[in-house]
Amino acid sequence: MGNGTVRRCMKRGRGHQTRIRLHYSLPISRLCISIIAKEKKETFLEALLNTCRQWYQERDKVLGAMQNSKNPSRPRFTSFMAFLTEMFCQLKRRQLQLRTECDGVPPPLVLLTVLGKCCEDCVQPPVRSLSEIECLFFVLTCIGRDLETHLPQQLESLLAGVRDAFLNSAASAPAIRRTLLQLIELQASHWQLPGNTVLYYYPSSK
């Protein structure tokens, strides 16, 4: 299996305007994990890692906003982040005995590194996309501790970007400012917001 198979798996579930939708990230990642668990030469895994890194490097071309769109959000980019999150969490959970490495880095850490870079990209000024900031919140809820453990410098850079985005968000939508503040509180709460904070932001959950 090579890059062609990987691309078909990652594109499966693409709907209108060829977007990988968020709710497809779990079944697609499970499909990939099932292939990885069964293969012997790990060619699919190697191709998957290379494709993920390539897609990030070419994100403006491959995962950018739709042409002629006035909406600053990038649905393909946030879907890619959701897929990376599910893949990382499942590789971590399954603890497969894998031989493949990229420049000496094991597969879960490769995905975590790419995901951390995606997170930093979400807070590059100007921050105008609520969907990307909400996706960032979801991702950090899942992998914040892992970034803190394995990539502390990358996390520090990301958090600095989040703080700067909040301080410079006077012209942003209130929902963006609120979510950025939640991100700051999430890290301060060791990646799990306390109940009273959740009720403050989501009073309907009482």
mmCIF file of C-alpha atoms in Angstrom:
data_model
loop_
_atom_site.group_PDB
_atom_site.id
_atom_site.type_symbol
_atom_site.label_atom_id
_atom_site.label_comp_id
_atom_site.label_asym_id
_atom_site.label_seq_id
_atom_site.Cartn_x
_atom_site.Cartn_y
_atom_site.Cartn_z
ATOM 1 C CA MET A 1 0.000 0.000 0.000
ATOM 2 C CA GLY A 2 1.315 3.441 -0.864
ATOM 3 C CA ASN A 3 0.330 7.070 -0.942
ATOM 4 C CA GLY A 4 -2.611 6.347 -3.241
ATOM 5 C CA THR A 5 -4.262 4.095 -0.661
ATOM 6 C CA VAL A 6 -3.600 6.595 2.105
ATOM 7 C CA ARG A 7 -5.153 9.428 0.146
ATOM 8 C CA ARG A 8 -8.240 7.343 -0.611
ATOM 9 C CA CYS A 9 -8.640 6.511 3.078
ATOM 10 C CA MET A 10 -8.164 10.106 4.170
ATOM 11 C CA LYS A 11 -10.549 11.361 1.497
ATOM 12 C CA ARG A 12 -13.231 8.803 2.291
ATOM 13 C CA GLY A 13 -16.160 10.650 3.769
ATOM 14 C CA ARG A 14 -15.518 13.818 1.816
ATOM 15 C CA GLY A 15 -18.832 15.379 1.053
ATOM 16 C CA HIS A 16 -19.950 18.584 -0.593
ATOM 17 C CA GLN A 17 -17.050 20.568 -2.064
ATOM 18 C CA THR A 18 -14.643 17.703 -1.237
ATOM 19 C CA ARG A 19 -14.434 18.536 2.466
ATOM 20 C CA ILE A 20 -13.490 15.926 5.064
ATOM 21 C CA ARG A 21 -16.135 16.569 7.660
ATOM 22 C CA LEU A 22 -15.366 16.561 11.351
ATOM 23 C CA HIS A 23 -17.676 13.689 12.204
ATOM 24 C CA TYR A 24 -15.817 11.416 9.789
ATOM 25 C CA SER A 25 -12.511 11.707 11.632
ATOM 26 C CA LEU A 26 -13.230 8.847 14.050
ATOM 27 C CA PRO A 27 -14.316 6.192 11.504
ATOM 28 C CA ILE A 28 -11.532 7.197 9.094
ATOM 29 C CA SER A 29 -8.911 6.968 11.829
ATOM 30 C CA ARG A 30 -10.297 3.591 12.915
ATOM 31 C CA LEU A 31 -10.031 2.371 9.341
ATOM 32 C CA CYS A 32 -6.415 3.513 9.184
ATOM 33 C CA ILE A 33 -5.607 1.907 12.536
ATOM 34 C CA SER A 34 -7.138 -1.397 11.429
ATOM 35 C CA ILE A 35 -4.923 -1.381 8.327
ATOM 36 C CA ILE A 36 -1.833 -0.470 10.357
ATOM 37 C CA ALA A 37 -2.523 -3.233 12.891
ATOM 38 C CA LYS A 38 -2.741 -5.875 10.157
ATOM 39 C CA GLU A 39 0.109 -4.919 7.856
ATOM 40 C CA LYS A 40 3.577 -6.373 8.292
ATOM 41 C CA LYS A 41 5.837 -4.032 6.343
ATOM 42 C CA GLU A 42 4.187 -0.840 7.655
ATOM 43 C CA THR A 43 4.179 0.743 4.208
ATOM 44 C CA PHE A 44 0.705 2.189 4.799
ATOM 45 C CA LEU A 45 1.809 3.725 8.093
ATOM 46 C CA GLU A 46 4.893 5.246 6.513
ATOM 47 C CA ALA A 47 2.850 6.659 3.643
ATOM 48 C CA LEU A 48 0.254 7.996 6.081
ATOM 49 C CA LEU A 49 2.846 9.852 8.139
ATOM 50 C CA ASN A 50 4.475 11.287 5.027
ATOM 51 C CA THR A 51 1.097 12.382 3.670
ATOM 52 C CA CYS A 52 0.131 14.091 6.921
ATOM 53 C CA ARG A 53 3.396 16.002 6.987
ATOM 54 C CA GLN A 54 3.061 16.899 3.320
ATOM 55 C CA TRP A 55 -0.512 18.108 3.754
ATOM 56 C CA TYR A 56 0.579 20.362 6.589
ATOM 57 C CA GLN A 57 3.472 21.757 4.555
ATOM 58 C CA GLU A 58 1.087 22.428 1.659
ATOM 59 C CA ARG A 59 -1.848 23.434 3.880
ATOM 60 C CA ASP A 60 -2.617 26.657 2.048
ATOM 61 C CA LYS A 61 -2.980 24.739 -1.199
ATOM 62 C CA VAL A 62 -4.476 21.469 0.044
ATOM 63 C CA LEU A 63 -6.409 22.513 3.144
ATOM 64 C CA GLY A 64 -6.981 26.230 2.664
ATOM 65 C CA ALA A 65 -10.211 28.169 2.414
ATOM 66 C CA MET A 66 -12.405 27.718 -0.614
ATOM 67 C CA GLN A 67 -11.658 30.034 -3.502
ATOM 68 C CA ASN A 68 -13.884 33.098 -3.723
ATOM 69 C CA SER A 69 -15.147 32.443 -0.210
ATOM 70 C CA LYS A 70 -15.736 35.379 2.133
ATOM 71 C CA ASN A 71 -15.714 32.985 5.090
ATOM 72 C CA PRO A 72 -12.241 32.965 6.724
ATOM 73 C CA SER A 73 -12.718 29.465 8.133
ATOM 74 C CA ARG A 74 -10.938 26.448 6.647
ATOM 75 C CA PRO A 75 -13.211 23.418 7.082
ATOM 76 C CA ARG A 76 -10.706 21.074 5.467
ATOM 77 C CA PHE A 77 -7.985 22.269 7.828
ATOM 78 C CA THR A 78 -10.071 21.749 10.975
ATOM 79 C CA SER A 79 -11.163 18.349 9.676
ATOM 80 C CA PHE A 80 -7.509 17.468 9.154
ATOM 81 C CA MET A 81 -6.799 18.491 12.752
ATOM 82 C CA ALA A 82 -9.661 16.316 13.990
ATOM 83 C CA PHE A 83 -8.291 13.363 12.015
ATOM 84 C CA LEU A 84 -4.774 13.858 13.408
ATOM 85 C CA THR A 85 -6.196 14.032 16.925
ATOM 86 C CA GLU A 86 -8.109 10.778 16.530
ATOM 87 C CA MET A 87 -5.115 9.046 14.934
ATOM 88 C CA PHE A 88 -2.777 10.162 17.700
ATOM 89 C CA CYS A 89 -5.182 9.153 20.474
ATOM 90 C CA GLN A 90 -5.823 5.743 18.946
ATOM 91 C CA LEU A 91 -2.145 5.000 18.327
ATOM 92 C CA LYS A 92 -1.449 5.995 21.908
ATOM 93 C CA ARG A 93 -4.327 3.882 23.216
ATOM 94 C CA ARG A 94 -3.590 0.788 21.127
ATOM 95 C CA GLN A 95 0.158 0.826 21.874
ATOM 96 C CA LEU A 96 0.969 -1.063 18.698
ATOM 97 C CA GLN A 97 4.500 -2.412 18.399
ATOM 98 C CA LEU A 98 5.650 -0.342 15.426
ATOM 99 C CA ARG A 99 9.077 -0.309 13.809
ATOM 100 C CA THR A 100 8.525 2.700 11.555
ATOM 101 C CA GLU A 101 10.142 5.983 12.520
ATOM 102 C CA CYS A 102 10.514 9.328 10.764
ATOM 103 C CA ASP A 103 13.986 10.724 11.347
ATOM 104 C CA GLY A 104 14.165 8.684 14.529
ATOM 105 C CA VAL A 105 10.777 9.900 15.782
ATOM 106 C CA PRO A 106 8.037 7.321 16.574
ATOM 107 C CA PRO A 107 4.685 7.618 14.732
ATOM 108 C CA PRO A 108 2.577 9.015 17.605
ATOM 109 C CA LEU A 109 5.095 11.783 18.194
ATOM 110 C CA VAL A 110 5.218 12.569 14.466
ATOM 111 C CA LEU A 111 1.448 13.100 14.487
ATOM 112 C CA LEU A 112 1.617 15.084 17.726
ATOM 113 C CA THR A 113 4.268 17.368 16.246
ATOM 114 C CA VAL A 114 2.224 18.040 13.113
ATOM 115 C CA LEU A 115 -0.863 18.603 15.238
ATOM 116 C CA GLY A 116 0.985 21.073 17.442
ATOM 117 C CA LYS A 117 2.003 23.037 14.356
ATOM 118 C CA CYS A 118 -1.602 23.053 13.169
ATOM 119 C CA CYS A 119 -2.650 24.444 16.545
ATOM 120 C CA GLU A 120 -0.113 27.252 16.250
ATOM 121 C CA ASP A 121 -1.446 28.021 12.792
ATOM 122 C CA CYS A 122 -4.935 28.573 14.248
ATOM 123 C CA VAL A 123 -3.776 31.533 16.344
ATOM 124 C CA GLN A 124 -1.733 33.288 13.695
ATOM 125 C CA PRO A 125 -2.987 36.885 13.424
ATOM 126 C CA PRO A 126 -5.493 37.978 12.514
ATOM 127 C CA VAL A 127 -7.695 35.431 14.291
ATOM 128 C CA ARG A 128 -11.059 35.605 12.542
ATOM 129 C CA SER A 129 -12.353 32.038 12.456
ATOM 130 C CA LEU A 130 -14.472 30.862 15.375
ATOM 131 C CA SER A 131 -14.583 27.320 13.991
ATOM 132 C CA GLU A 132 -10.782 27.077 14.068
ATOM 133 C CA ILE A 133 -10.553 28.392 17.631
ATOM 134 C CA GLU A 134 -13.274 25.975 18.731
ATOM 135 C CA CYS A 135 -11.403 23.158 16.994
ATOM 136 C CA LEU A 136 -8.233 24.248 18.781
ATOM 137 C CA PHE A 137 -10.068 24.039 22.107
ATOM 138 C CA PHE A 138 -11.292 20.522 21.286
ATOM 139 C CA VAL A 139 -7.812 19.392 20.235
ATOM 140 C CA LEU A 140 -6.049 20.782 23.302
ATOM 141 C CA THR A 141 -8.634 19.182 25.566
ATOM 142 C CA CYS A 142 -7.505 15.867 24.064
ATOM 143 C CA ILE A 143 -3.745 16.352 23.707
ATOM 144 C CA GLY A 144 -2.765 19.221 26.002
ATOM 145 C CA ARG A 145 -1.122 16.924 28.523
ATOM 146 C CA ASP A 146 0.734 15.082 25.773
ATOM 147 C CA LEU A 147 2.124 18.320 24.354
ATOM 148 C CA GLU A 148 3.159 19.344 27.852
ATOM 149 C CA THR A 149 4.985 16.038 28.351
ATOM 150 C CA HIS A 150 6.578 15.452 24.955
ATOM 151 C CA LEU A 151 6.783 18.865 23.269
ATOM 152 C CA PRO A 152 6.944 21.474 26.043
ATOM 153 C CA GLN A 153 8.700 24.112 23.937
ATOM 154 C CA GLN A 154 6.157 23.786 21.154
ATOM 155 C CA LEU A 155 3.356 24.060 23.711
ATOM 156 C CA GLU A 156 4.958 27.157 25.223
ATOM 157 C CA SER A 157 5.061 28.784 21.798
ATOM 158 C CA LEU A 158 1.439 27.837 21.178
ATOM 159 C CA LEU A 159 0.246 29.234 24.506
ATOM 160 C CA ALA A 160 2.112 32.473 23.840
ATOM 161 C CA GLY A 161 0.217 32.675 20.553
ATOM 162 C CA VAL A 162 -3.085 32.066 22.339
ATOM 163 C CA ARG A 163 -2.358 34.822 24.878
ATOM 164 C CA ASP A 164 -1.309 37.256 22.155
ATOM 165 C CA ALA A 165 -4.423 36.429 20.158
ATOM 166 C CA PHE A 166 -6.599 37.131 23.194
ATOM 167 C CA LEU A 167 -4.854 40.409 24.002
ATOM 168 C CA ASN A 168 -5.232 41.543 20.394
ATOM 169 C CA SER A 169 -8.778 40.301 19.902
ATOM 170 C CA ALA A 170 -10.642 43.527 20.634
ATOM 171 C CA ALA A 171 -11.959 43.585 17.074
ATOM 172 C CA SER A 172 -12.785 39.866 17.040
ATOM 173 C CA ALA A 173 -16.201 38.351 17.596
ATOM 174 C CA PRO A 174 -17.137 37.942 21.289
ATOM 175 C CA ALA A 175 -17.334 34.167 20.844
ATOM 176 C CA ILE A 176 -13.715 34.089 19.656
ATOM 177 C CA ARG A 177 -12.552 36.129 22.658
ATOM 178 C CA ARG A 178 -14.510 33.875 25.007
ATOM 179 C CA THR A 179 -13.051 30.701 23.514
ATOM 180 C CA LEU A 180 -9.501 32.090 23.643
ATOM 181 C CA LEU A 181 -10.041 32.873 27.318
ATOM 182 C CA GLN A 182 -11.301 29.328 27.855
ATOM 183 C CA LEU A 183 -8.102 28.034 26.272
ATOM 184 C CA ILE A 184 -6.010 30.030 28.727
ATOM 185 C CA GLU A 185 -8.081 28.717 31.628
ATOM 186 C CA LEU A 186 -7.913 25.178 30.244
ATOM 187 C CA GLN A 187 -4.120 25.162 30.434
ATOM 188 C CA ALA A 188 -4.166 26.779 33.879
ATOM 189 C CA SER A 189 -6.567 24.021 35.012
ATOM 190 C CA HIS A 190 -4.186 21.297 33.783
ATOM 191 C CA TRP A 191 -6.315 20.548 30.722
ATOM 192 C CA GLN A 192 -9.613 19.912 32.469
ATOM 193 C CA LEU A 193 -11.920 22.816 33.228
ATOM 194 C CA PRO A 194 -13.509 22.631 36.689
ATOM 195 C CA GLY A 195 -17.259 22.307 36.938
ATOM 196 C CA ASN A 196 -17.915 25.895 38.013
ATOM 197 C CA THR A 197 -15.947 27.191 35.019
ATOM 198 C CA VAL A 198 -17.936 24.991 32.650
ATOM 199 C CA LEU A 199 -21.176 26.304 34.154
ATOM 200 C CA TYR A 200 -19.937 29.868 33.739
ATOM 201 C CA TYR A 201 -19.272 29.415 30.035
ATOM 202 C CA TYR A 202 -22.173 27.056 29.410
ATOM 203 C CA PRO A 203 -24.986 28.020 31.817
ATOM 204 C CA SER A 204 -27.434 25.855 29.874
ATOM 205 C CA SER A 205 -25.595 22.764 31.172
ATOM 206 C CA LYS A 206 -26.876 23.381 34.723
#
